[in-house]
Amino acid sequence: MRFGSTVGGTRFPAAGSFGDASYRALLLQDCGSLVPEYALKWPSMQYGSARQGYDFSGADDVMSFARDNGKAVRGHTLLWLQHDGLPGWMSTYDFGSNPRAGAERLIIDHITRVVGRYGSQIRSWDVVNEAIDHNTGALIQTPLSRAMGSPEAVIDLAFRVARSVAPAGTQLVYNDFVSWEYGHTAHRSGALALLRGMRQRGVPIDALGLQSHLGIYWVDPSTGVVSREEGPWRAFLDSVAGLGLDFLITEFDVNDQALAADIGLRDAAVAEYTRAYLDLMFSYRQTREMLVWGMVDRYSWLQTYAPRPDKAAKRPNTHDDNYASKPMRDAIAKAFAATSIRAARPA
Ligand code: XIL
């Protein structure tokens, strides 16, 4: 199985982890695959308030680094349907007198351009990211879905175009933050309904990407047990596996929100939680790759997204700010060692 990590960009929004030679050394040491954190997102390449040309410079930098060092690359993401996932200009874009055709043209043009540019260097794409409203489980409406008549029309078209322009064997993934925590019941039902519908409509999809942004939001004070819903989670995974889809862990990290500040205890609890999750996920032979959303705490998106109540820095990743490996890395290595050998797909 392959292990990998995300890597920040060189230019937008800031130099980030990619500009750090020690961080790059960690990637080279531990990773078989890399995924750009934002460089391949549509708003990163076609920014600005009016539609203009593409700026591929940030993505090109990461792609050259991966190529020079023989790392596989996952593409993230062709269409991000959560708020802010589409370019800013799209909210006021004029889709023309035939809005459906106008939206189709945009999607076809974008996917053809981006997939075409990197060709066989990207063997796995998050074609669509986060299409579901977390609270209701319904598909999210966007300017594209309003122009095309339904969110399904957008999603189906994206996968069909990706299949037709990507090199044969490219893995096409629907990626989502649906998870085993409490509060995901509607989200799990919505994700399953989406995937079932895609299968029924003959949409080309190969795998479900599970972001795996795990959260320690509540700990039982008497037992120290971190809350999660393993039964419903397994039922969900069983149903998705029954559709013939593979799984990937695409953006693993642990938000230590509810743990006391003590670093030793925090790291131990995070490692234990990591191991429990991976043992469950790796028990499915459909799980074929794992990527973490960063390898050094300092660069984690979680530092700014929902800070801890005590404002202490979070410890969501495998290595601390001095690049020393933490118990989480050990937990991941042990979970890999304990599971059966299986090949990442595509090889
Ligand atoms: C996040 C990045 O980590 C941030 O740097 C960026 O500003 C916003 O996006 N789910 C996803 C990722 O699919 O693309 C998100 O990445 C984290 C949540």
PDB file of C-alpha atoms in Angstrom, residues 79 81 99-101 103-104 107-108 111 127-128 131 139-142 144-161 194 197-198 201 203:
ATOM      1  CA  LEU A  79     -14.605  20.398  -8.931  1.00  0.00           C
ATOM      2  CA  LEU A  81     -18.610  21.987  -4.616  1.00  0.00           C
ATOM      3  CA  PRO A  99     -27.276  28.352 -19.246  1.00  0.00           C
ATOM      4  CA  ARG A 100     -27.094  24.590 -19.346  1.00  0.00           C
ATOM      5  CA  ALA A 101     -24.859  24.615 -22.400  1.00  0.00           C
ATOM      6  CA  ALA A 103     -22.151  25.537 -17.690  1.00  0.00           C
ATOM      7  CA  GLU A 104     -21.346  22.363 -19.603  1.00  0.00           C
ATOM      8  CA  ILE A 107     -16.841  22.165 -16.935  1.00  0.00           C
ATOM      9  CA  ILE A 108     -15.650  20.472 -20.113  1.00  0.00           C
ATOM     10  CA  ILE A 111     -11.373  19.445 -16.900  1.00  0.00           C
ATOM     11  CA  VAL A 127     -12.897  14.536  -9.761  1.00  0.00           C
ATOM     12  CA  VAL A 128     -15.476  15.944  -7.365  1.00  0.00           C
ATOM     13  CA  ALA A 131     -20.752  17.627  -2.922  1.00  0.00           C
ATOM     14  CA  LEU A 139     -26.476  17.628  -2.662  1.00  0.00           C
ATOM     15  CA  ILE A 140     -25.205  21.218  -2.558  1.00  0.00           C
ATOM     16  CA  GLN A 141     -26.485  23.722  -5.101  1.00  0.00           C
ATOM     17  CA  THR A 142     -23.848  25.822  -6.886  1.00  0.00           C
ATOM     18  CA  LEU A 144     -23.160  25.275 -12.020  1.00  0.00           C
ATOM     19  CA  SER A 145     -26.033  23.141 -10.734  1.00  0.00           C
ATOM     20  CA  ARG A 146     -28.465  26.038 -11.021  1.00  0.00           C
ATOM     21  CA  ALA A 147     -27.424  26.526 -14.639  1.00  0.00           C
ATOM     22  CA  MET A 148     -27.560  22.816 -15.420  1.00  0.00           C
ATOM     23  CA  GLY A 149     -30.757  21.970 -13.593  1.00  0.00           C
ATOM     24  CA  SER A 150     -29.394  19.652 -10.861  1.00  0.00           C
ATOM     25  CA  PRO A 151     -26.249  18.865  -8.855  1.00  0.00           C
ATOM     26  CA  GLU A 152     -26.280  15.330 -10.277  1.00  0.00           C
ATOM     27  CA  ALA A 153     -25.967  16.718 -13.810  1.00  0.00           C
ATOM     28  CA  VAL A 154     -22.782  18.561 -12.787  1.00  0.00           C
ATOM     29  CA  ILE A 155     -21.243  15.596 -10.985  1.00  0.00           C
ATOM     30  CA  ASP A 156     -22.053  13.078 -13.709  1.00  0.00           C
ATOM     31  CA  LEU A 157     -20.665  15.327 -16.428  1.00  0.00           C
ATOM     32  CA  ALA A 158     -17.436  15.916 -14.496  1.00  0.00           C
ATOM     33  CA  PHE A 159     -16.766  12.183 -14.166  1.00  0.00           C
ATOM     34  CA  ARG A 160     -17.693  11.475 -17.787  1.00  0.00           C
ATOM     35  CA  VAL A 161     -15.404  14.211 -19.093  1.00  0.00           C
ATOM     36  CA  LEU A 194     -24.978   9.829  -4.325  1.00  0.00           C
ATOM     37  CA  GLY A 197     -27.197   6.953  -8.014  1.00  0.00           C
ATOM     38  CA  MET A 198     -23.927   7.324  -9.902  1.00  0.00           C
ATOM     39  CA  ARG A 201     -26.632   6.032 -14.040  1.00  0.00           C
ATOM     40  CA  VAL A 203     -21.173   7.167 -14.224  1.00  0.00           C
TER      41      VAL A 203
END
